[in-house]
Short mmCIF file of C-alpha atoms and ligand atoms in Angstrom, two decimals:
data_model
loop_
_atom_site.label_atom_id
_atom_site.label_comp_id
_atom_site.label_asym_id
_atom_site.label_seq_id
_atom_site.Cartn_x
_atom_site.Cartn_y
_atom_site.Cartn_z
CA MET A 252 -41.80 -1.33 47.76
CA ALA A 253 -40.06 -3.40 46.68
CA LYS A 254 -40.60 -7.02 46.76
CA LYS A 255 -38.60 -10.20 47.63
CA LYS A 256 -38.25 -13.31 44.98
CA ASN A 257 -36.24 -15.84 45.80
CA VAL A 258 -35.20 -17.89 42.81
CA PHE A 259 -31.98 -19.88 41.29
CA VAL A 260 -30.53 -18.61 39.10
CA CYS A 261 -27.56 -20.77 36.35
CA MET A 262 -24.58 -19.68 37.11
CA GLU A 263 -23.45 -19.69 33.42
CA CYS A 264 -25.91 -18.43 31.07
CA GLY A 265 -28.45 -16.06 34.38
CA TYR A 266 -31.96 -18.17 33.63
CA GLU A 267 -33.96 -17.83 35.83
CA SER A 268 -36.59 -20.80 37.78
CA ASN A 269 -38.50 -21.07 40.51
CA LYS A 270 -36.87 -24.31 41.36
CA TRP A 271 -33.95 -25.81 41.68
CA LEU A 272 -33.01 -27.76 38.42
CA GLY A 273 -29.80 -30.54 38.58
CA LYS A 274 -30.09 -29.60 34.22
CA CYS A 275 -30.18 -25.94 33.05
CA PRO A 276 -32.40 -25.82 30.28
CA ALA A 277 -31.08 -22.96 28.25
CA CYS A 278 -27.28 -23.75 27.94
CA ASN A 279 -27.58 -27.90 28.80
CA GLU A 280 -24.45 -27.19 31.80
CA TRP A 281 -25.56 -29.16 34.82
CA ASN A 282 -25.43 -28.36 38.49
CA THR A 283 -25.64 -24.43 38.01
CA PHE A 284 -28.18 -23.19 39.42
CA SER A 285 -27.98 -21.49 42.87
CA GLU A 286 -30.03 -19.30 45.02
CA GLU A 287 -30.47 -16.15 44.67
CA VAL A 288 -33.54 -13.63 46.88
CA LEU A 289 -33.86 -10.41 43.97
CA TYR A 290 -35.66 -7.67 44.51
CA LYS A 291 -38.27 -6.46 42.09
CA ASP A 292 -39.49 -2.86 41.49
CA LYS A 293 -42.84 -2.76 41.36
CA GLY A 294 -44.14 -0.80 38.32
CA GLY A 295 -41.99 1.44 35.79
CA SER A 296 -42.87 5.23 35.32
CA ALA A 297 -43.47 6.18 31.93
CA ARG A 298 -40.23 8.40 30.52
CA ALA A 299 -41.00 11.76 30.78
CA VAL A 300 -38.99 13.11 27.61
CA VAL A 301 -40.45 11.29 24.77
CA LYS A 302 -38.26 11.30 21.26
CA THR A 303 -38.91 11.62 18.10
CA PRO A 304 -38.21 9.08 15.79
CA LYS A 305 -35.29 10.28 13.30
CA LYS A 306 -34.89 9.19 9.36
CA LEU A 307 -31.62 7.06 8.71
CA GLU A 308 -29.88 9.63 6.87
CA GLU A 309 -30.48 12.58 9.98
CA ILE A 310 -28.03 10.92 11.55
CA THR A 311 -24.65 12.11 11.82
CA LEU A 312 -21.83 9.21 11.79
CA ASP A 313 -19.84 9.20 15.42
CA ASN A 314 -15.91 9.01 14.74
CA TYR A 315 -15.09 6.53 17.03
CA ASP A 316 -12.66 8.38 19.06
CA ARG A 317 -10.02 5.33 20.04
CA ILE A 318 -7.01 4.56 22.53
CA LYS A 319 -4.57 2.27 20.99
CA THR A 320 -2.89 0.55 22.89
CA ASP A 321 0.19 -0.34 21.38
CA ASN A 322 0.04 -4.22 22.02
CA GLU A 323 -0.79 -5.50 18.05
CA GLU A 324 -2.02 -7.98 18.44
CA LEU A 325 -4.67 -7.09 21.13
CA ASP A 326 -5.28 -3.30 18.95
CA ARG A 327 -6.64 -5.72 16.11
CA VAL A 328 -8.41 -8.52 18.12
CA LEU A 329 -10.35 -4.96 19.50
CA GLY A 330 -10.78 -3.54 16.13
CA GLY A 331 -7.98 -0.89 15.93
CA GLY A 332 -8.11 0.34 20.07
CA VAL A 333 -10.69 0.81 23.20
CA VAL A 334 -13.85 3.11 21.98
CA LYS A 335 -13.80 5.47 24.85
CA GLY A 336 -16.56 5.01 26.99
CA SER A 337 -17.16 1.89 25.58
CA LEU A 338 -17.39 -1.73 28.60
CA VAL A 339 -14.86 -4.81 27.40
CA LEU A 340 -15.20 -7.44 28.90
CA ILE A 341 -12.11 -9.89 29.11
CA GLY A 342 -12.81 -13.83 30.21
CA GLY A 343 -10.64 -16.48 30.36
CA ASP A 344 -9.96 -19.27 32.32
CA PRO A 345 -8.09 -18.36 35.60
CA GLY A 346 -4.05 -18.32 35.73
CA ILE A 347 -4.38 -17.35 32.02
CA GLY A 348 -2.96 -14.51 31.44
CA LYS A 349 -6.02 -11.71 32.07
CA SER A 350 -4.73 -9.71 34.63
CA THR A 351 -0.80 -9.84 32.75
CA LEU A 352 -1.96 -8.64 30.31
CA LEU A 353 -4.35 -5.72 31.34
CA LEU A 354 -1.48 -4.42 33.58
CA GLN A 355 1.18 -4.27 30.78
CA ILE A 356 -0.82 -2.55 27.82
CA THR A 357 -1.44 0.42 31.06
CA GLU A 358 2.50 1.28 30.55
CA ALA A 359 1.64 2.50 26.52
CA ILE A 360 -0.92 3.45 27.63
CA GLY A 361 0.78 6.09 30.25
CA LYS A 362 3.35 7.40 27.55
CA LYS A 363 -0.15 8.80 26.34
CA ASP A 364 -0.33 10.86 29.10
CA LEU A 365 -3.19 8.74 30.31
CA ASN A 366 -4.64 8.53 33.82
CA ILE A 367 -5.23 4.44 34.47
CA LEU A 368 -7.22 3.49 37.51
CA TYR A 369 -6.95 -0.18 37.93
CA VAL A 370 -9.11 -1.11 40.94
CA SER A 371 -8.07 -5.18 42.20
CA GLY A 372 -10.78 -6.81 44.30
CA GLU A 373 -7.91 -10.38 44.35
CA GLU A 374 -4.27 -9.51 44.78
CA SER A 375 -3.07 -6.58 47.27
CA GLU A 376 -1.34 -3.51 46.42
CA SER A 377 2.73 -5.41 46.72
CA GLN A 378 1.12 -8.23 44.14
CA ILE A 379 0.36 -5.75 41.50
CA LYS A 380 3.75 -4.11 41.91
CA LEU A 381 5.65 -6.80 42.76
CA ARG A 382 3.69 -7.98 39.00
CA ALA A 383 4.68 -4.38 37.68
CA ASP A 384 7.79 -4.96 38.69
CA ARG A 385 8.32 -7.98 36.61
CA LEU A 386 6.68 -6.61 33.64
CA ALA A 387 9.00 -3.30 33.66
CA ILE A 388 5.86 -1.24 34.40
CA THR A 389 7.55 2.07 35.20
CA THR A 390 4.11 4.23 34.32
CA ASP A 391 3.84 7.26 36.56
CA LYS A 392 0.14 7.01 35.28
CA LEU A 393 -1.18 3.74 36.74
CA SER A 394 -2.85 4.26 40.13
CA ILE A 395 -3.84 1.09 42.06
CA ILE A 396 -6.82 0.60 44.43
CA THR A 397 -7.49 -3.13 46.17
CA GLU A 398 -11.46 -3.09 46.60
CA THR A 399 -14.10 -5.45 47.07
CA ASN A 400 -16.81 -2.43 47.44
CA LEU A 401 -18.45 -2.50 44.19
CA GLU A 402 -20.18 1.90 45.75
CA ILE A 403 -16.85 2.31 47.20
CA ALA A 404 -15.22 1.50 43.39
CA ALA A 405 -17.82 3.61 41.60
CA GLU A 406 -16.58 6.55 43.61
CA VAL A 407 -13.81 6.83 43.52
CA ILE A 408 -13.75 6.79 39.88
CA LYS A 409 -15.99 9.28 39.68
CA LYS A 410 -12.84 11.20 42.18
CA SER A 411 -10.48 10.30 39.87
CA MET A 412 -11.71 10.40 36.56
CA PRO A 413 -9.10 8.55 35.24
CA ASP A 414 -8.83 7.96 31.35
CA PHE A 415 -8.14 4.28 31.40
CA VAL A 416 -10.42 1.89 34.32
CA VAL A 417 -9.24 -1.77 34.57
CA ILE A 418 -11.44 -4.02 36.78
CA ASP A 419 -9.91 -6.81 38.25
CA SER A 420 -12.72 -8.59 38.02
CA ILE A 421 -15.52 -8.45 38.16
CA GLN A 422 -16.96 -11.24 40.53
CA THR A 423 -14.72 -10.35 43.10
CA LEU A 424 -16.71 -7.25 43.81
CA TYR A 425 -20.34 -6.56 45.80
CA SER A 426 -22.84 -4.68 46.13
CA GLU A 427 -24.41 -3.56 49.43
CA ASN A 428 -27.52 -3.01 47.70
CA VAL A 429 -28.00 -6.71 46.63
CA THR A 430 -28.01 -9.48 49.04
CA SER A 431 -27.33 -12.21 47.63
CA ALA A 432 -23.06 -13.39 47.73
CA PRO A 433 -20.31 -11.87 45.95
CA GLY A 434 -20.16 -14.09 42.25
CA SER A 435 -23.90 -14.06 42.36
CA VAL A 436 -25.34 -13.82 39.25
CA SER A 437 -26.91 -10.79 40.63
CA GLN A 438 -23.94 -9.55 42.10
CA VAL A 439 -22.28 -9.39 39.67
CA ARG A 440 -24.94 -8.29 36.74
CA GLU A 441 -24.90 -5.54 39.53
CA ALA A 442 -21.52 -4.09 39.47
CA THR A 443 -21.52 -5.18 35.41
CA ALA A 444 -24.41 -2.45 35.26
CA THR A 445 -23.02 0.33 37.57
CA PHE A 446 -19.81 0.18 35.53
CA LEU A 447 -21.52 0.32 31.53
CA ARG A 448 -23.64 3.35 33.79
CA LEU A 449 -19.81 5.45 34.77
CA SER A 450 -18.43 4.59 31.41
CA LYS A 451 -21.58 5.72 29.34
CA GLU A 452 -22.13 8.48 31.32
CA TYR A 453 -18.52 9.91 31.24
CA GLY A 454 -16.77 8.83 28.66
CA ILE A 455 -14.12 6.04 29.97
CA PRO A 456 -13.28 3.52 28.38
CA ILE A 457 -13.95 0.23 31.45
CA VAL A 458 -12.66 -3.02 31.19
CA ILE A 459 -13.62 -5.54 32.92
CA VAL A 460 -12.39 -9.31 33.99
CA GLY A 461 -14.42 -12.38 34.64
CA HIS A 462 -13.50 -15.50 35.34
CA VAL A 463 -14.36 -18.74 33.28
CA THR A 464 -15.18 -21.03 35.73
CA LYS A 465 -16.48 -24.59 35.18
CA GLU A 466 -18.73 -25.05 38.11
CA GLY A 467 -18.87 -23.55 41.54
CA ALA A 468 -20.09 -20.47 43.36
CA ILE A 469 -19.07 -17.95 41.16
CA ALA A 470 -20.58 -16.78 38.24
CA GLY A 471 -19.85 -16.83 34.77
CA PRO A 472 -18.59 -14.35 31.88
CA ARG A 473 -21.34 -15.36 29.47
CA VAL A 474 -24.33 -13.67 31.73
CA LEU A 475 -22.79 -10.35 30.77
CA GLU A 476 -22.39 -10.83 27.34
CA HIS A 477 -25.58 -8.77 26.57
CA MET A 478 -24.56 -5.78 28.28
CA VAL A 479 -21.08 -5.21 27.57
CA ASP A 480 -19.47 -3.74 23.98
CA VAL A 481 -17.17 -6.20 23.83
CA VAL A 482 -16.43 -9.28 24.43
CA LEU A 483 -12.75 -10.38 24.08
CA TYR A 484 -11.44 -14.12 25.56
CA PHE A 485 -8.86 -15.87 25.97
CA GLU A 486 -8.22 -19.49 25.41
CA GLY A 487 -5.21 -21.53 25.16
CA ASP A 488 -3.80 -24.55 27.22
CA ARG A 489 -2.65 -22.75 30.93
CA HIS A 490 0.49 -25.22 30.62
CA GLY A 491 1.87 -24.35 26.63
CA SER A 492 2.48 -20.88 26.43
CA TYR A 493 1.10 -19.91 23.56
CA ARG A 494 -2.37 -18.31 24.57
CA VAL A 495 -4.78 -16.74 21.95
CA LEU A 496 -7.42 -13.46 22.48
CA ARG A 497 -10.71 -14.18 20.68
CA THR A 498 -13.55 -11.67 20.12
CA VAL A 499 -16.59 -13.20 20.21
CA LYS A 500 -18.54 -9.47 20.78
CA ASN A 501 -17.10 -6.20 18.93
CA ARG A 502 -19.84 -3.35 18.48
CA PHE A 503 -16.86 -1.17 16.98
CA GLY A 504 -15.19 -3.64 14.87
CA SER A 505 -15.02 -7.02 13.20
CA THR A 506 -15.64 -10.28 15.69
CA ASN A 507 -13.82 -13.55 14.84
CA GLU A 508 -10.22 -10.87 14.45
CA ILE A 509 -7.47 -13.03 17.41
CA GLY A 510 -4.91 -12.10 18.54
CA VAL A 511 -1.78 -14.73 19.73
CA PHE A 512 0.24 -14.80 22.32
CA GLU A 513 3.03 -16.32 24.08
CA MET A 514 3.62 -16.50 28.45
CA LYS A 515 7.75 -16.01 28.71
CA ASP A 516 9.45 -14.55 32.11
CA LYS A 517 8.49 -11.49 31.12
CA GLY A 518 4.60 -11.40 30.57
CA LEU A 519 3.07 -12.15 27.01
CA VAL A 520 4.46 -11.60 23.88
CA GLU A 521 2.89 -10.19 20.61
CA ILE A 522 3.34 -13.02 17.84
CA SER A 523 3.11 -11.10 14.63
CA ASN A 524 3.54 -14.51 12.43
CA PRO A 525 1.85 -17.14 14.51
CA SER A 526 1.74 -19.35 11.03
CA GLU A 527 5.53 -19.43 11.35
CA VAL A 528 5.08 -20.70 15.37
CA MET A 529 2.96 -22.98 14.73
CA LEU A 530 4.38 -25.05 12.43
CA SER A 531 7.72 -24.99 14.57
CA SER A 532 7.97 -27.40 15.81
CA ARG A 533 6.57 -30.06 13.54
CA ASN A 534 8.99 -32.66 11.56
CA GLU A 535 8.22 -32.54 7.99
CA SER A 536 6.71 -35.76 6.30
CA VAL A 537 5.87 -37.58 9.66
CA ILE A 538 3.44 -40.36 9.74
CA GLY A 539 -0.22 -38.70 10.33
CA SER A 540 0.54 -35.22 9.78
CA ALA A 541 -1.29 -32.42 7.99
CA ILE A 542 -1.21 -28.60 7.37
CA THR A 543 -4.49 -26.64 6.57
CA CYS A 544 -5.12 -23.13 5.81
CA LEU A 545 -7.53 -21.48 7.86
CA ILE A 546 -8.49 -17.51 7.80
CA GLU A 547 -8.79 -16.05 11.11
CA GLY A 548 -10.35 -12.81 10.98
CA THR A 549 -8.85 -11.44 8.49
CA ARG A 550 -5.55 -13.31 9.13
CA PRO A 551 -4.24 -16.99 7.08
CA LEU A 552 -3.64 -19.21 9.81
CA LEU A 553 -1.55 -22.69 9.42
CA VAL A 554 -2.34 -25.15 11.33
CA GLU A 555 -0.99 -28.58 11.86
CA THR A 556 -3.83 -31.56 12.39
CA GLN A 557 -2.47 -34.88 13.86
CA ALA A 558 -3.37 -38.54 13.69
CA LEU A 559 -2.97 -41.34 15.45
CA VAL A 560 -5.03 -44.38 14.55
CA THR A 561 -4.50 -47.30 16.16
CA SER A 562 -6.06 -50.93 16.65
CA THR A 563 -9.00 -51.24 19.39
CA ASN A 564 -8.27 -53.48 21.50
CA PHE A 565 -10.97 -53.62 23.61
CA GLY A 566 -14.80 -54.10 22.12
CA MET A 567 -15.20 -50.38 21.56
CA PRO A 568 -13.00 -48.25 19.32
CA ARG A 569 -12.30 -45.17 21.23
CA ARG A 570 -12.28 -42.04 18.89
CA MET A 571 -11.15 -38.31 20.82
CA ALA A 572 -10.59 -35.10 19.31
CA THR A 573 -8.96 -32.27 20.49
CA GLY A 574 -8.95 -28.31 19.43
CA ILE A 575 -11.88 -29.37 16.97
CA ASP A 576 -15.07 -31.08 17.55
CA TYR A 577 -15.48 -34.93 18.03
CA ASN A 578 -18.53 -35.11 16.10
CA LYS A 579 -16.61 -34.08 12.88
CA VAL A 580 -14.40 -36.51 13.61
CA ILE A 581 -16.81 -39.30 13.79
CA LEU A 582 -18.87 -37.71 10.13
CA LEU A 583 -15.42 -38.33 8.73
CA MET A 584 -14.05 -41.34 9.66
CA ALA A 585 -17.82 -42.72 8.66
CA VAL A 586 -16.96 -40.89 5.08
CA LEU A 587 -14.08 -42.77 4.66
CA GLU A 588 -15.35 -46.08 5.47
CA LYS A 589 -18.25 -45.83 3.21
CA LYS A 590 -16.27 -43.59 0.13
CA LEU A 591 -13.21 -45.43 0.41
CA GLY A 592 -13.65 -49.02 1.83
CA MET A 593 -11.81 -48.33 4.66
CA GLN A 594 -11.86 -50.35 7.51
CA LEU A 595 -12.18 -47.90 10.86
CA GLY A 596 -13.91 -50.33 12.91
CA GLY A 597 -11.97 -52.60 14.27
CA TYR A 598 -9.30 -49.00 14.71
CA ASP A 599 -9.47 -46.30 17.85
CA ALA A 600 -8.38 -42.58 16.41
CA TYR A 601 -6.86 -39.74 17.92
CA VAL A 602 -7.43 -35.99 16.19
CA ASN A 603 -5.36 -33.13 17.35
CA LEU A 604 -4.69 -29.67 16.82
CA THR A 605 -1.76 -28.81 17.89
CA GLY A 606 -0.44 -25.52 19.43
CA GLY A 607 -3.37 -25.48 21.86
CA ILE A 608 -6.18 -23.70 19.67
CA LYS A 609 -9.99 -24.51 19.68
CA ILE A 610 -11.32 -24.38 15.28
CA SER A 611 -14.33 -24.37 14.04
CA GLU A 612 -13.64 -23.87 10.05
CA PRO A 613 -15.03 -25.80 7.53
CA ALA A 614 -12.26 -25.87 5.64
CA ILE A 615 -10.06 -27.77 8.05
CA ASP A 616 -12.01 -31.67 7.01
CA LEU A 617 -9.50 -32.39 3.79
CA ALA A 618 -6.79 -31.88 6.25
CA ILE A 619 -8.74 -34.09 9.49
CA VAL A 620 -9.12 -37.05 6.21
CA ALA A 621 -5.55 -36.70 5.59
CA ALA A 622 -4.45 -36.93 9.04
CA ILE A 623 -6.22 -40.13 9.44
CA ILE A 624 -5.65 -42.13 5.97
CA SER A 625 -1.99 -40.90 6.52
CA SER A 626 -1.89 -42.39 10.03
CA TYR A 627 -4.11 -45.67 8.91
CA LYS A 628 -2.20 -46.33 5.55
CA ASN A 629 1.56 -45.83 7.64
CA LYS A 630 2.64 -43.56 5.05
CA PRO A 631 3.89 -40.24 5.60
CA ILE A 632 2.08 -36.73 3.48
CA ALA A 633 4.10 -35.61 0.47
CA ASP A 634 6.19 -33.33 1.55
CA LYS A 635 5.26 -29.28 1.73
CA THR A 636 1.39 -30.47 0.85
CA VAL A 637 -1.31 -28.39 2.49
CA PHE A 638 -4.74 -29.00 2.90
CA ILE A 639 -8.10 -26.68 2.34
CA GLY A 640 -11.95 -27.84 1.79
CA GLU A 641 -14.96 -29.26 3.87
CA VAL A 642 -15.46 -33.05 2.92
CA GLY A 643 -19.70 -33.76 2.42
CA LEU A 644 -21.26 -36.01 3.69
CA THR A 645 -21.48 -38.02 0.35
CA GLY A 646 -17.59 -37.56 -0.30
CA GLU A 647 -17.41 -34.78 -1.94
CA VAL A 648 -14.65 -31.75 -1.57
CA ARG A 649 -16.55 -28.98 -1.08
CA HIS A 650 -15.91 -24.82 -1.49
CA ILE A 651 -14.11 -22.92 0.48
CA ASN A 652 -13.90 -18.63 0.28
CA LEU A 653 -10.87 -16.94 0.22
CA ILE A 654 -9.05 -19.20 -1.36
CA GLU A 655 -6.51 -17.09 -3.12
CA LYS A 656 -5.42 -15.85 0.59
CA ARG A 657 -5.05 -18.97 2.11
CA ILE A 658 -3.02 -20.28 -1.15
CA ASN A 659 -0.56 -17.70 -0.75
CA GLU A 660 0.20 -17.92 2.68
CA ALA A 661 1.03 -21.33 2.81
CA TYR A 662 3.31 -20.31 0.13
CA LYS A 663 4.96 -17.50 1.80
CA LEU A 664 5.68 -20.13 4.68
CA GLY A 665 8.16 -22.03 1.88
CA PHE A 666 4.84 -24.94 0.91
CA LYS A 667 4.49 -25.88 -2.43
CA ARG A 668 1.56 -27.88 -3.27
CA CYS A 669 -2.08 -27.52 -1.93
CA ILE A 670 -4.63 -29.25 -2.29
CA VAL A 671 -8.08 -27.63 -2.48
CA PRO A 672 -11.89 -28.41 -3.66
CA LYS A 673 -12.46 -27.80 -7.10
CA VAL A 674 -15.37 -25.44 -7.24
CA SER A 675 -12.88 -22.60 -5.93
CA CYS A 676 -10.76 -22.64 -7.99
CA LYS A 677 -12.22 -21.64 -11.47
CA ASP A 678 -10.22 -18.19 -11.51
CA LEU A 679 -7.22 -18.97 -10.03
CA LYS A 680 -4.06 -18.10 -10.85
CA SER A 681 -1.60 -18.52 -9.12
CA LYS A 682 2.40 -19.35 -10.44
CA ASP A 683 4.30 -19.59 -7.15
CA ILE A 684 2.89 -23.39 -5.54
CA GLU A 685 1.25 -26.44 -7.70
CA VAL A 686 -2.49 -26.10 -6.81
CA ILE A 687 -4.01 -29.15 -6.98
CA PRO A 688 -8.04 -29.10 -7.19
CA VAL A 689 -9.89 -32.32 -6.22
CA LYS A 690 -13.53 -32.99 -6.59
CA ASN A 691 -13.87 -35.85 -4.11
CA VAL A 692 -11.81 -37.70 -1.21
CA SER A 693 -11.21 -40.51 -3.88
CA GLU A 694 -10.15 -38.28 -6.14
CA MET A 695 -7.70 -36.99 -3.33
CA ILE A 696 -6.15 -40.01 -1.62
CA ASN A 697 -3.99 -40.07 -5.09
CA MET A 698 -2.69 -37.14 -4.01
CA ILE A 699 -1.84 -37.46 -0.07
CA PHE A 700 1.31 -39.41 -0.72
P1 TYD B 112 -2.09 -13.97 35.38
O1 TYD B 112 -2.37 -13.31 34.40
O2 TYD B 112 -2.68 -13.69 36.37
O3 TYD B 112 -3.96 -14.27 35.12
P2 TYD B 112 -5.61 -13.70 35.35
O4 TYD B 112 -5.48 -13.00 35.41
O5 TYD B 112 -6.01 -14.36 33.86
O6 TYD B 112 -6.28 -15.40 36.39
O7 TYD B 112 -1.10 -14.90 35.17
C1 TYD B 112 -1.06 -15.79 35.85
C2 TYD B 112 0.39 -16.77 35.18
O8 TYD B 112 0.93 -16.55 34.23
C3 TYD B 112 0.85 -17.72 36.35
O9 TYD B 112 0.96 -19.13 36.17
C4 TYD B 112 1.90 -16.95 36.15
C5 TYD B 112 2.46 -16.86 34.31
N1 TYD B 112 3.34 -15.65 34.56
C6 TYD B 112 3.88 -15.81 33.73
O10 TYD B 112 4.90 -16.79 33.28
N2 TYD B 112 5.14 -14.70 33.52
C7 TYD B 112 4.90 -13.42 33.86
O11 TYD B 112 5.73 -12.65 33.49
C8 TYD B 112 3.70 -13.46 34.43
C9 TYD B 112 3.74 -11.86 35.06
C10 TYD B 112 2.73 -14.07 34.61
MG1 MG B 113 -6.23 -11.96 38.07
#
């Protein structure tokens, strides 16, 4: 007999508690608990078949059979296409373009003579048709079903045996065997487990869409991350046109790859040279703007950091950071105060990464510092300069990996000077671009203008 149990579950991370809590102890989010009824099976039966462990050398490698989506950005993020029998989760804010991207790739998959089943719990058939028309999708391999009942959706997959399945979205499906409301943690988990079983059993790749929600009654995709094979997140400003697709987990490839897209009136367009786009709306030699080169997965990416330092009107100076860690900005400003004697205490500072992307790589430190100095001194940074380096608490400029790759990218885009950590350029030879090694921030300040 299954035993009934009432629990409170965090909608963000799935943490369970016997009583309601205001703040989740696991993910530190506020007001995310909701009550759910669980039916727990008592005890498990022992497995009938006892497997013998294998030696490492006895295990043969399965060659992953992948379906290419012919969308270069998406294929790269996936590690070369969707692996057959894998479960892929695409998360992101509502309206960011998840449904658009998945509908777009059906055209290329259809051309490979593979049948696609699109299960939608959000939009009606005519809405999907309207969107498909807009995206110029003409494939006859795409079948659409609007269904929110999990058991029926699973039955349809078993019956039609498609080669590729899209579930849009996991939060709209509900199972009759689970008593809690659609979108709750138990419902979303049950639905994911069902699709996991289907994908492994029949070798069908299934892509599920999960909405990220700030608060409210639906569970976020984070509670599913451990169940699926690949987790991708769509980032970017909904009002801006650039979108970044990022790998968070990939059992069949590397993580930290990114794919860059632009939302146009005919859907998402791949951007194969993001550096160019990121810098396209930039004016040369403006005050408070510095360029850096980051590595995202395997690709170098040039981005612009902007800083605005103005005198404070109220007692407390304000600091703001967009696209980079707020604490990093505070810390770097403290280093500048101490090491360069800059009196930043009387100034507000706003630091921004253009292009609507978020970066956590330490290589950006030097560019943040340069942009702040430029705005503080009200002088533009020397033309065509790139800053690469991490800044430590004592003001030292620390080692950065893959320095040559970054310098090459800067050269390709017409930059003339690279300011890099001294420790990273021991055996660096580059004749095309001027490489300026610096040891600490006070050495760098002489090189900025
Ligand atoms: P959508 O894929 O519906 O988002 P999600 O599934 O992640 O919730 O994206 C919807 C947004 O994209 C919507 O605001 C309109 C815009 N859009 C375009 O700009 N061009 C297009 O061709 C399409 C189909 C959508
Ligand atoms: Mg959608």
